[in-house]
CSV table of C-alpha atoms in Angstrom, one decimal:
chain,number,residue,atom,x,y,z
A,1,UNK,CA,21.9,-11.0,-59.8
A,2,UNK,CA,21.9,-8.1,-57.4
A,3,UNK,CA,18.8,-7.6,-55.0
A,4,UNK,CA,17.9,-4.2,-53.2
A,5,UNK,CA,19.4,-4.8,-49.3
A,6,UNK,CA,21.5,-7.9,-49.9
A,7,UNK,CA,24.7,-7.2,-52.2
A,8,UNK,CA,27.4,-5.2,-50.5
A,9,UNK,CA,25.8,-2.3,-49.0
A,10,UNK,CA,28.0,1.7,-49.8
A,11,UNK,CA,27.0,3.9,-46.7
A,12,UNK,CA,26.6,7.8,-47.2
A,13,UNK,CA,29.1,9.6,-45.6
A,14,UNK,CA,27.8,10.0,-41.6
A,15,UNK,CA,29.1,13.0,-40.9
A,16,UNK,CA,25.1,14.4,-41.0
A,17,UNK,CA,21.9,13.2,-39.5
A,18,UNK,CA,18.9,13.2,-41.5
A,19,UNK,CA,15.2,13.9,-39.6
A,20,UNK,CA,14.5,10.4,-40.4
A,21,UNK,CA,17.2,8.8,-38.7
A,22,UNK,CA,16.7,11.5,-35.7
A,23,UNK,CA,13.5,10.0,-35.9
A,24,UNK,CA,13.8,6.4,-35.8
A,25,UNK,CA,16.8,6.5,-33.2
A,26,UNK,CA,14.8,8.0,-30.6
A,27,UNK,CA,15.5,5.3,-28.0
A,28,UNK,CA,17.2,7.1,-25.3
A,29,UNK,CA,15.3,9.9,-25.2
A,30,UNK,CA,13.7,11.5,-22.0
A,31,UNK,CA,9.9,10.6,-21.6
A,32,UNK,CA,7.7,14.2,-21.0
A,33,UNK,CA,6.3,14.1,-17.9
A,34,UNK,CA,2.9,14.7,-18.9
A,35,UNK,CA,2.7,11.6,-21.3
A,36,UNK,CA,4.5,9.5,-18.5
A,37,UNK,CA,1.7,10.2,-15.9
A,38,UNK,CA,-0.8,9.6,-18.6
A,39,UNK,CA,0.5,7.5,-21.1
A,40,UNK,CA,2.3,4.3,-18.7
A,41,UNK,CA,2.9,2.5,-21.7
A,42,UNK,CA,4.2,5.1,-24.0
A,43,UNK,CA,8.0,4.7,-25.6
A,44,UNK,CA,10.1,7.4,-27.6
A,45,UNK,CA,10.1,4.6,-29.8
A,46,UNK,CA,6.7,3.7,-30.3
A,47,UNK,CA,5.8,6.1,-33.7
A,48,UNK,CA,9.1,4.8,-35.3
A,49,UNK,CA,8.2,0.9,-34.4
A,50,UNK,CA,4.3,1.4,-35.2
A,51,UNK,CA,5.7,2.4,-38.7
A,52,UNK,CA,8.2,-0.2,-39.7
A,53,UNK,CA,5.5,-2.4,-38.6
A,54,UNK,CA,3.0,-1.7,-41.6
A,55,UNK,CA,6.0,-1.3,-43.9
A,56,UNK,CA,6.3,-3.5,-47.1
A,57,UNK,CA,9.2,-5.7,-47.4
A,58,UNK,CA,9.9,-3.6,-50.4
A,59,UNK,CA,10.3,-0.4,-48.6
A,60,UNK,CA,12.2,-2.5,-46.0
A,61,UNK,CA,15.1,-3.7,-48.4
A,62,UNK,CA,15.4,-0.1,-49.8
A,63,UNK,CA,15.5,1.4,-46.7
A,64,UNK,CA,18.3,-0.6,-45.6
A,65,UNK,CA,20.8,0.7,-47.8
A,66,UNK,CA,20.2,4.3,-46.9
A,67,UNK,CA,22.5,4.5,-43.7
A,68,UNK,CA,23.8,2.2,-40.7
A,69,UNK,CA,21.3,3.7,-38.5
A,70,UNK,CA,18.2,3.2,-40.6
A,71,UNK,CA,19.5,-0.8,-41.4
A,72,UNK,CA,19.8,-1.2,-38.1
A,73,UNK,CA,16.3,-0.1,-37.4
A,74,UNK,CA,14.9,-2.2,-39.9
A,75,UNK,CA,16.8,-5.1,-38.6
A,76,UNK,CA,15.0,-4.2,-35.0
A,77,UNK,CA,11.5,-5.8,-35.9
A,78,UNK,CA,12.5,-9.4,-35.0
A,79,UNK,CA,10.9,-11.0,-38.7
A,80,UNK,CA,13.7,-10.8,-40.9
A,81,UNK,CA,12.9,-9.4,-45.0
A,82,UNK,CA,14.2,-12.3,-45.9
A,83,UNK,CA,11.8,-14.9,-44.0
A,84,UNK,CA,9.7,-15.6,-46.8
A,85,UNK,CA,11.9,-16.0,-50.3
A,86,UNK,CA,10.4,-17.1,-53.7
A,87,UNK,CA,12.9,-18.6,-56.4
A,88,UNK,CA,13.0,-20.4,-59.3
A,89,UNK,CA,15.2,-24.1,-59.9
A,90,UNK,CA,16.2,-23.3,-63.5
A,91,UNK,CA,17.8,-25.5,-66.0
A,92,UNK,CA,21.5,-24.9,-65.3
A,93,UNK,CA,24.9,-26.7,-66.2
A,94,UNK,CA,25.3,-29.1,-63.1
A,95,UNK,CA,28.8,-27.2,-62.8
A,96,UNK,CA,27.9,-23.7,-62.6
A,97,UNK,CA,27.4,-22.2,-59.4
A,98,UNK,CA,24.5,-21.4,-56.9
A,99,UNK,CA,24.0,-17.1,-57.1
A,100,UNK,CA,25.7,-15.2,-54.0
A,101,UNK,CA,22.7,-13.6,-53.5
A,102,UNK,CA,20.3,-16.8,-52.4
A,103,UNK,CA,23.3,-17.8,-50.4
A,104,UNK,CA,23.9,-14.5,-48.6
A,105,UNK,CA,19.8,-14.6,-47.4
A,106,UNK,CA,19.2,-18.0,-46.7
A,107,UNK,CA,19.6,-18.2,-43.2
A,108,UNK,CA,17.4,-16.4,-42.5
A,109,UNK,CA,14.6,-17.9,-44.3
A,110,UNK,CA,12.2,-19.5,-42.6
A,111,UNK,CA,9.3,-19.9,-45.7
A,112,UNK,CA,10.5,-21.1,-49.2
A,113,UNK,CA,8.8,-21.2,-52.2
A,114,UNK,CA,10.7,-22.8,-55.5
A,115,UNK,CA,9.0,-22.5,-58.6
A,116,UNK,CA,10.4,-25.7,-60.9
A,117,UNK,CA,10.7,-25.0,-64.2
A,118,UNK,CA,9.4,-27.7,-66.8
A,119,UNK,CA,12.1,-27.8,-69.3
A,120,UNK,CA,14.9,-30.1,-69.8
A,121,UNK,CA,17.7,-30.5,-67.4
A,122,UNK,CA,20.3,-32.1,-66.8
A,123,UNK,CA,20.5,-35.2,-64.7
A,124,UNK,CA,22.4,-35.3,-61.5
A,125,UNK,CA,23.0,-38.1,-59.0
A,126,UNK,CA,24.8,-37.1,-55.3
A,127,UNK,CA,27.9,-38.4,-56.9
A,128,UNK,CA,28.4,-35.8,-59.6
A,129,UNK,CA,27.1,-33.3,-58.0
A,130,UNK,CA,30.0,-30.8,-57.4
A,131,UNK,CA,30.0,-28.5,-54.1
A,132,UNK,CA,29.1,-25.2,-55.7
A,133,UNK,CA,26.1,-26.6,-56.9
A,134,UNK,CA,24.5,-28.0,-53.7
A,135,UNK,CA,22.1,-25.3,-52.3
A,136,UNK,CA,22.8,-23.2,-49.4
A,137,UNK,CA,22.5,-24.0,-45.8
A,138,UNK,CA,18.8,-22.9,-44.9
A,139,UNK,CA,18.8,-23.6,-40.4
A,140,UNK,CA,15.6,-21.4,-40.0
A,141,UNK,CA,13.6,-23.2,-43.1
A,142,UNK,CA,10.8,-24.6,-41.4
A,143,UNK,CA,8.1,-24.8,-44.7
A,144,UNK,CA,9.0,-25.7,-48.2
A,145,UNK,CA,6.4,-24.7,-50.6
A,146,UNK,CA,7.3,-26.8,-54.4
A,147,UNK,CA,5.1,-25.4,-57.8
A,148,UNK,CA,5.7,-27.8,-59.9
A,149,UNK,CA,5.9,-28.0,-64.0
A,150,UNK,CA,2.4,-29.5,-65.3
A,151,UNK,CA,4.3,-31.1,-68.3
A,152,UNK,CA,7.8,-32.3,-68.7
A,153,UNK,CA,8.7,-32.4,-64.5
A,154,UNK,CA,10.4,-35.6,-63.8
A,155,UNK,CA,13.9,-34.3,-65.0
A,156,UNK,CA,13.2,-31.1,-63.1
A,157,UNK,CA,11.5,-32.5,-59.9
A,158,UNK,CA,14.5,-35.2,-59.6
A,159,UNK,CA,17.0,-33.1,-59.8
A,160,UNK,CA,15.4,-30.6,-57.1
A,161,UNK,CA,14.8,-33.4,-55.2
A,162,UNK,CA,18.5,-34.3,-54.8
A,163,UNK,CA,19.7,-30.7,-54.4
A,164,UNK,CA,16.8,-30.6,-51.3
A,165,UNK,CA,18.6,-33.8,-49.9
A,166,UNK,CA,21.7,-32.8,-49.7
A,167,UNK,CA,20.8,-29.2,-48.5
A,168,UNK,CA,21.1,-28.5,-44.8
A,169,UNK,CA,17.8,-28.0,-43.6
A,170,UNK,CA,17.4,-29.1,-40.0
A,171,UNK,CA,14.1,-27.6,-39.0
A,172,UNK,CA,12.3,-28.4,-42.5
A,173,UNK,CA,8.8,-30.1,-41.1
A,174,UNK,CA,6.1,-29.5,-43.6
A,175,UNK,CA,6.3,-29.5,-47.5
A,176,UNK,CA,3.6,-28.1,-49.9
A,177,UNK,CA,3.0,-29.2,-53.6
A,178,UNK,CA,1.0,-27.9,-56.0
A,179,UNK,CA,0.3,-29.0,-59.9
A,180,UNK,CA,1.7,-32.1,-58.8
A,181,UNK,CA,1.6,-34.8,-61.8
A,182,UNK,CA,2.5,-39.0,-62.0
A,183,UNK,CA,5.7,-38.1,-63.3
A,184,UNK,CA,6.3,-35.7,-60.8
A,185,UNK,CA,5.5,-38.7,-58.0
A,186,UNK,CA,8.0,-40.6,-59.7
A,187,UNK,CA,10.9,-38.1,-59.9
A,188,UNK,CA,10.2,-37.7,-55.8
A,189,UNK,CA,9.9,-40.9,-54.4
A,190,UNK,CA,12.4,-41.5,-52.2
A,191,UNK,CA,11.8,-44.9,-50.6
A,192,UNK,CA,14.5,-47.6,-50.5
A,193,UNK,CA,13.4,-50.0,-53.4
A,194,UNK,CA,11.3,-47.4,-55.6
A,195,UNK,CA,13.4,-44.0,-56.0
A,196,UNK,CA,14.4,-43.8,-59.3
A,197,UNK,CA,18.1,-42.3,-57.8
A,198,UNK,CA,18.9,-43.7,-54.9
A,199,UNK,CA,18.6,-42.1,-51.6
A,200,UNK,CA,21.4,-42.2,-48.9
A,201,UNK,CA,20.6,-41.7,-45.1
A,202,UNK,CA,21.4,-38.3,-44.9
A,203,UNK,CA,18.7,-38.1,-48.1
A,204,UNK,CA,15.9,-40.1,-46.4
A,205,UNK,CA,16.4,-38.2,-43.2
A,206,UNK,CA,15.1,-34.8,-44.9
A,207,UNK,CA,11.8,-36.5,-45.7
A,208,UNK,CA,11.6,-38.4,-42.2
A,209,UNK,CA,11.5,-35.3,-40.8
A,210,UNK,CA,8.2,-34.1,-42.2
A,211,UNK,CA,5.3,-34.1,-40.3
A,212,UNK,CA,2.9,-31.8,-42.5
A,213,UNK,CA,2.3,-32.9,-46.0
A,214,UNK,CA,0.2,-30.9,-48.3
A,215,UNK,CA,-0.6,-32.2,-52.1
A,216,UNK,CA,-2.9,-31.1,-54.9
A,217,UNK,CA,-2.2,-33.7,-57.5
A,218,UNK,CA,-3.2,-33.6,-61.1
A,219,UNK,CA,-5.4,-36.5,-62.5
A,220,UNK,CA,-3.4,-38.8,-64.8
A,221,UNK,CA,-6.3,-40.6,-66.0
A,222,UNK,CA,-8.2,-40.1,-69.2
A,223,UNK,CA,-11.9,-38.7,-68.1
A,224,UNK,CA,-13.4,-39.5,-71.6
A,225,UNK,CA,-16.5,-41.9,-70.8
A,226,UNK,CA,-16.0,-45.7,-71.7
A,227,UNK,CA,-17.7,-47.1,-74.0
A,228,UNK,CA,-19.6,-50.6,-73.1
A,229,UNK,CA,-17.3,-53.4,-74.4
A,230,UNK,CA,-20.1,-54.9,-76.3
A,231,UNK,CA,-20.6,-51.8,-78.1
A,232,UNK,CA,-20.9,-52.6,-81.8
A,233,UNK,CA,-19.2,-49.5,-83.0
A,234,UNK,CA,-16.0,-50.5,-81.0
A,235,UNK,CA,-13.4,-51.2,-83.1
A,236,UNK,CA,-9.6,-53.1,-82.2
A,237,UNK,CA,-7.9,-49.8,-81.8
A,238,UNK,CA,-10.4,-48.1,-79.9
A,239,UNK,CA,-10.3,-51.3,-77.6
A,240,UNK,CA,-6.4,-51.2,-77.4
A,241,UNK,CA,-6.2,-47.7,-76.6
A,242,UNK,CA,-8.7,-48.4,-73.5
A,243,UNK,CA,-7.1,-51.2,-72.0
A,244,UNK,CA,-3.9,-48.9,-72.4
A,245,UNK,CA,-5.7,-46.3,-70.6
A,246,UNK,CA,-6.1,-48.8,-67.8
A,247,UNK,CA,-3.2,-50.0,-67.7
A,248,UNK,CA,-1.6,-46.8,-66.7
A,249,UNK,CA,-4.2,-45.4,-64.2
A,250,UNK,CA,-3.8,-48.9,-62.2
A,251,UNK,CA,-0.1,-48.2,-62.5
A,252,UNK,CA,-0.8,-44.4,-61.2
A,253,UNK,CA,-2.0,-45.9,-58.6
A,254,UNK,CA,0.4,-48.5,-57.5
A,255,UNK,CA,2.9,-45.4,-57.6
A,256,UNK,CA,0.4,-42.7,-55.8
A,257,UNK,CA,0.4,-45.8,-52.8
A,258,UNK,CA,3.7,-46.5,-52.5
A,259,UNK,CA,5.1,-42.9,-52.6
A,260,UNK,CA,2.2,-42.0,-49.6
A,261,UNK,CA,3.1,-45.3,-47.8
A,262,UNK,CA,7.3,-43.6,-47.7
A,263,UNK,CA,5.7,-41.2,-45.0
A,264,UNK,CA,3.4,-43.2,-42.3
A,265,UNK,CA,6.6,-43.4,-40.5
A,266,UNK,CA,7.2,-39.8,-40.0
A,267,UNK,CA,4.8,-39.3,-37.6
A,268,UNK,CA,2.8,-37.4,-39.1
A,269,UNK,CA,0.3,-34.8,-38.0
A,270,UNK,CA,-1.8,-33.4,-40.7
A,271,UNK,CA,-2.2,-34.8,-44.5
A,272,UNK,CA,-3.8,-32.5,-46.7
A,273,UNK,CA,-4.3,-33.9,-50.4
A,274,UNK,CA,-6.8,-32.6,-53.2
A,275,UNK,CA,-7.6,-33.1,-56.5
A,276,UNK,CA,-8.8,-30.1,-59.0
A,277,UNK,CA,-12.5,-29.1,-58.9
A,278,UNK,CA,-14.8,-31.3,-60.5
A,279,UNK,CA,-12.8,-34.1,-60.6
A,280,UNK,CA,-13.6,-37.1,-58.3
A,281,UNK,CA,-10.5,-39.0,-57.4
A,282,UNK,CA,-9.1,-41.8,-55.4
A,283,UNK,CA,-9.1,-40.8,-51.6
A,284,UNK,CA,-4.9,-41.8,-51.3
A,285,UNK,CA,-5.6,-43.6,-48.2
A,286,UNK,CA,-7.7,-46.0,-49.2
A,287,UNK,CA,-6.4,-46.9,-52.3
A,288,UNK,CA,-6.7,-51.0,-51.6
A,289,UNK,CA,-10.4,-50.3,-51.0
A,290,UNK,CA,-10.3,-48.1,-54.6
A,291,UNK,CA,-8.9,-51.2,-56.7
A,292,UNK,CA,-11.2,-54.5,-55.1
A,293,UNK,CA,-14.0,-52.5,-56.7
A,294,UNK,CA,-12.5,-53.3,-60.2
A,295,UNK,CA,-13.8,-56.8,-61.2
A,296,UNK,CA,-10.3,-57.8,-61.2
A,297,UNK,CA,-9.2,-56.5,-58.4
A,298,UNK,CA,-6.0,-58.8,-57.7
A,299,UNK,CA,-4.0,-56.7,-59.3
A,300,UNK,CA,-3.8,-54.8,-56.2
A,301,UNK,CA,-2.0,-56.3,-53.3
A,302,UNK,CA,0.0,-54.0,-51.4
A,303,UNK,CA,-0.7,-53.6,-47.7
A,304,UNK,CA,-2.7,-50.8,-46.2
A,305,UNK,CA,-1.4,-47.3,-45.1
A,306,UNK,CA,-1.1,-47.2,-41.6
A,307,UNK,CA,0.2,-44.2,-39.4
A,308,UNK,CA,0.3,-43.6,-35.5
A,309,UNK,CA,0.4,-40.4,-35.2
A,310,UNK,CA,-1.6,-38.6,-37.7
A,311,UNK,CA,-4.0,-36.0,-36.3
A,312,UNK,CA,-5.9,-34.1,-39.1
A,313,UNK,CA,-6.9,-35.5,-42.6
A,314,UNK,CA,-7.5,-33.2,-45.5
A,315,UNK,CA,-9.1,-35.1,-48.6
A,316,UNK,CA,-10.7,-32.5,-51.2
A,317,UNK,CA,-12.2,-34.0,-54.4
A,318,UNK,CA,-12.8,-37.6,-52.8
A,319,UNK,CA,-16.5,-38.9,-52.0
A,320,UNK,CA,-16.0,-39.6,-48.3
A,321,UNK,CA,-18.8,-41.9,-46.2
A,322,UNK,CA,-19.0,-44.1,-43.2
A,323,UNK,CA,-16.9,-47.0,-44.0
A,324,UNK,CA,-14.1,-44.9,-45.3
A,325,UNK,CA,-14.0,-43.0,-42.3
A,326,UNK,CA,-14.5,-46.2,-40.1
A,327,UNK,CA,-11.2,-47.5,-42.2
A,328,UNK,CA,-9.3,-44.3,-41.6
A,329,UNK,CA,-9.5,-43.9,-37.9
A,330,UNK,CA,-8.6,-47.9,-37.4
A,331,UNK,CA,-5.3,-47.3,-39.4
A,332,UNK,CA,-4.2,-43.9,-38.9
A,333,UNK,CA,-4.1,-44.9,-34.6
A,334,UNK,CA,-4.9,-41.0,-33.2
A,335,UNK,CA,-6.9,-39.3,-35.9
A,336,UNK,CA,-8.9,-36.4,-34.6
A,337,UNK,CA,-10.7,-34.9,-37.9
A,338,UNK,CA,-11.4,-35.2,-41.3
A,339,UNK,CA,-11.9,-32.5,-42.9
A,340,UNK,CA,-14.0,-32.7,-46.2
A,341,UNK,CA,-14.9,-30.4,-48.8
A,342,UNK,CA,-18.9,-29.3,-48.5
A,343,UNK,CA,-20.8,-31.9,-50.7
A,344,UNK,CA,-18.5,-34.2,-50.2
A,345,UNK,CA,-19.3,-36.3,-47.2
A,346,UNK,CA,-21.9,-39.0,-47.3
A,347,UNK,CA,-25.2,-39.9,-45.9
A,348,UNK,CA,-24.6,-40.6,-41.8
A,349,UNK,CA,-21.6,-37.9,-41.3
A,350,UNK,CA,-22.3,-34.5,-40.2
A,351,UNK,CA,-19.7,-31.7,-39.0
A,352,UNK,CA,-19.4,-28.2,-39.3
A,353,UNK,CA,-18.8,-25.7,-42.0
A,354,UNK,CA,-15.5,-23.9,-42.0
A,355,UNK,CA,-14.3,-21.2,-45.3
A,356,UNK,CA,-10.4,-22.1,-45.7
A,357,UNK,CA,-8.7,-21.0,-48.7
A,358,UNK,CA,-11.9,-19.6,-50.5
A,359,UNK,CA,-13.4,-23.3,-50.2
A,360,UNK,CA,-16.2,-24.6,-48.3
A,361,UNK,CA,-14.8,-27.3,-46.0
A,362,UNK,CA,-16.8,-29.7,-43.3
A,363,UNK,CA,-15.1,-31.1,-40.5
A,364,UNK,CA,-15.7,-34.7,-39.3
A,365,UNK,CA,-14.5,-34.5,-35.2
A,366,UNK,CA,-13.5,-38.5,-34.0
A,367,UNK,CA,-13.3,-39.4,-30.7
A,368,UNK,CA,-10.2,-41.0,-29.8
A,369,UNK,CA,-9.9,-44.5,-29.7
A,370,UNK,CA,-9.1,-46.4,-27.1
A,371,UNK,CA,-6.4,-48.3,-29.5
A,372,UNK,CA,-4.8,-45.6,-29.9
A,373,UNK,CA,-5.0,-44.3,-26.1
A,374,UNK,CA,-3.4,-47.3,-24.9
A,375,UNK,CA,-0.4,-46.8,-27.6
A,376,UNK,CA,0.4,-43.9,-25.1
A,377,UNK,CA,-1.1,-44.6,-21.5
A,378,UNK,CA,0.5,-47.6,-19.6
A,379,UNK,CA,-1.8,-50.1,-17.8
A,380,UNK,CA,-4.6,-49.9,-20.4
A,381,UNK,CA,-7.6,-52.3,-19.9
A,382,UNK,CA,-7.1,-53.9,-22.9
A,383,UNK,CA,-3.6,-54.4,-22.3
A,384,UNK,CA,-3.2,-58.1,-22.8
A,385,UNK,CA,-5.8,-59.0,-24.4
A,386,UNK,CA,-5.7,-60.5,-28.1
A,387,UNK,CA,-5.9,-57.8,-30.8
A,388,UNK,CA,-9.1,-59.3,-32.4
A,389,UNK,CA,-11.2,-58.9,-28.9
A,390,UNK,CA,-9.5,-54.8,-28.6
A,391,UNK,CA,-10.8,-54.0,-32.2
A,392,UNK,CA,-14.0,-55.6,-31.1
A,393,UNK,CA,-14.3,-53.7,-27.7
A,394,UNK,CA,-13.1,-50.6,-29.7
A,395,UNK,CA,-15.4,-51.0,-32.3
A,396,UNK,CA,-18.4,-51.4,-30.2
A,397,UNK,CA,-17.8,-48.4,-28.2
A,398,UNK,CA,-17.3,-46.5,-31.5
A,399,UNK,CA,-21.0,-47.5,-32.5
A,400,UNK,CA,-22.6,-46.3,-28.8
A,401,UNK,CA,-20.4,-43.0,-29.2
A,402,UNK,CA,-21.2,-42.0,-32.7
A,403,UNK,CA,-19.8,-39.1,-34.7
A,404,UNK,CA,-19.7,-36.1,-33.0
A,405,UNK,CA,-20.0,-32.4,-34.7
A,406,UNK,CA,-17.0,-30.2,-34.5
A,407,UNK,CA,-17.0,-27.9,-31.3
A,408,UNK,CA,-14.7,-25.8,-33.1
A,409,UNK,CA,-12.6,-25.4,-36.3
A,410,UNK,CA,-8.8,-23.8,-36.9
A,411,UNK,CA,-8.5,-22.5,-40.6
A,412,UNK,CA,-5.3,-23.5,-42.4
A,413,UNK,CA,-3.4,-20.7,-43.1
A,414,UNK,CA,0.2,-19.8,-44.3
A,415,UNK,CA,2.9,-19.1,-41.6
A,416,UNK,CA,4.6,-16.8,-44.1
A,417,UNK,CA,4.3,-13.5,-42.2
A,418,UNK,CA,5.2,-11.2,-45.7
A,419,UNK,CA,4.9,-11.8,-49.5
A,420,UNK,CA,7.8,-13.9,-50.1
A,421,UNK,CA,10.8,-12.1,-51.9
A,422,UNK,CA,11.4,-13.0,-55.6
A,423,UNK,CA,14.5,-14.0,-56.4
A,424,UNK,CA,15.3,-15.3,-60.2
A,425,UNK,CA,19.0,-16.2,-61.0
């Protein structure tokens, strides 16, 4: 496929000079005297630059091809047209190769968006997959934004994922995924004893390196209403089919925990995770606490998530009160805020009201703790002592200090500075 501004570019003859390229090249050009005294900050420059600055990326890319004067006007913004890039991972032979075009603009992306298709594919493992098929270096990619497939996205999703892991992406720190589903967990966990292809170092480091992970995740359990087992018009199937039902949402949940747990290495600063509206789900950080409600509980034993560097808490869809956030801020060792969606947060916790993304959110501000403080400050006072007394100490000073309301609020917003470019090959 072709794309206005990227294939090979054919010049017009520069014999002549067009008004608009008189006009944009006006760089060297004697200031008037009357708008230097009066106008300081005035440039010959400044109408051409104030227009290529409200200037869609559309306009952009077709301007480029005009002449080597206007391209390299366009080029003189900074943000390159290509920053923000939107593609598709189709189903493809394993041995055809990667378009030109994605591999002649991805350097200078910096925001990418992949739409993953939800039909069969192929799949691949990092031994069969041939060298025109790995994806383009991207040096500048700092945000990977993944739509996934609501149906039929393991083969998809797994094969992405081992494209993305042997792609060179040094600077990739934060990851978006959206329509997220079990199967789609499964395909990208990448965790030494649970990825269903294994990872190699160079594979595990691409997900070491994230530090912002935001996930809307698709409920896989049936929200039908239960019938009471002693229900007379129960009969053995209907039984059969609800202890099925059971089966696999305590299984979604073994898998939701482990593939979270792969990350509380990473350092993380900010976890954002939501479920769809009107749909109360398991808060993915206290997931332990979600399955000793069940009367039988013990088939739950993996350890807690734990994190020491995690900042900022997103949870939308999940009921959030005291002891949850008491849990929270013992674990994740530095968290700052919890941010909640409005009618969310239980009876105790206030904080303030913030719009982000067209959805009322409420901000719970924590005061460090002093755990955590003496994780990064030598010569602590609790230094020493046993780890039962510091929780104690800790805890107790909690209590006096309270909850405080937010002093201020940052909205979450996108870094992409255009809308991205389409490509489809």
């Amino acid at each position: 496929m072709t794309h206005p501004g990227v294939d090979t570019m054919h010049f017009r003859h520069p014999s002549s000079t067009s008004s608009f390229e008189s006009f944009v090249s006006k760089n060297n050009e004697p200031i008037p005297k009357a708008l230097r005294l009066h106008h300081n900050d005035f440039s010959p420059s400044l109408p051409a630059d104030q227009l290529l600055s409200i200037l869609p990326n559309s306009s952009i890319l077709r301007l480029r091809r005009v002449s080597r004067t206007i391209k390299s006007w366009t080029e003189s913004r900074g943000t390159s047209p290509f920053a923000s890039l939107h593609i598709q991972f189709p189903n493809l032979d394993i041995y055809s190769s990667i378009p030109t075009t994605l591999h002649r603009v991805s350097r200078q992306c910096q925001n990418l968006t992949v739409s993953v298709l939800g039909s069969e594919s192929p799949l691949v493992t990092l031994h069969n997959l041939p060298e025109q098929r790995k994806l383009p270096a991207f040096p500048r990619l700092a945000h990977l934004h993944i739509i996934s497939p609501d149906t039929d996205s393991f083969e998809p999703l797994l094969a992405f994922r081992l494209f993305l892991q042997s792609a060179e992406v040094p600077l990739l720190s934060r990851i978006t995924i959206d329509g997220l589903t079990l199967e789609g967990i499964r395909a990208l966990r990448w965790g030494p004893f649970s990825s269903y292809v294994e990872t190699d170092w160079r594979g595990a480091m691409v997900w070491r390196r994230i530090n912002i992970l935001e996930v809307r995740l698709l409920p896989w359990w049936s929200n039908q209403p239960r019938l009471p087992t002693g229900n007379k018009a129960h009969c053995g199937i209907e039984v059969e089919r609800q202890q099925m039902e059971k089966l696999e949402e305590r299984a979604g949940i073994k898998i939701l925990h482990d593939w979270v747990k792969s990350f509380e290495d990473n350092k993380m600063e900010q976890f954002r995770f939501e479920w769809p509206a009107q749909i109360r789900g398991y808060n993915p950080l206290l997931l332990g606490e979600s399955a000793a409600k069940d009367r039988s509980g013990t088939w739950f034993s993996a350890p807690p998530i734990r994190s020491r560097g995690c900042r900022e808490v997103w949870l939308g869809g999940c009921h959030i009160g005291m002891e949850d956030v008491r849990l929270m801020e013992g674990r994740l060792r530095g968290l700052e805020r919890v941010m909640v969606w409005r009618g969310w947060l239980g009876e105790g916790l206030v904080g303030k009201r913030s719009t982000v993304d067209g959805r009322d959110w409420v901000g719970v501000h924590l005061q460090p703790t002093k755990a955590s403080t003496k994780e990064s400050l030598a010569g602590h006072t609790n230094v020493g002592k046993p780890a039962s007394e510091k929780r104690a100490l800790d805890d107790g000073k909690r209590r006096e200090k309270g909850l405080e309301e937010m002093d201020d609020e940052t909205e979450f917003s996108d870094t992409s500075m255009d809308v991205p470019i389409f490509l489809d090959f």
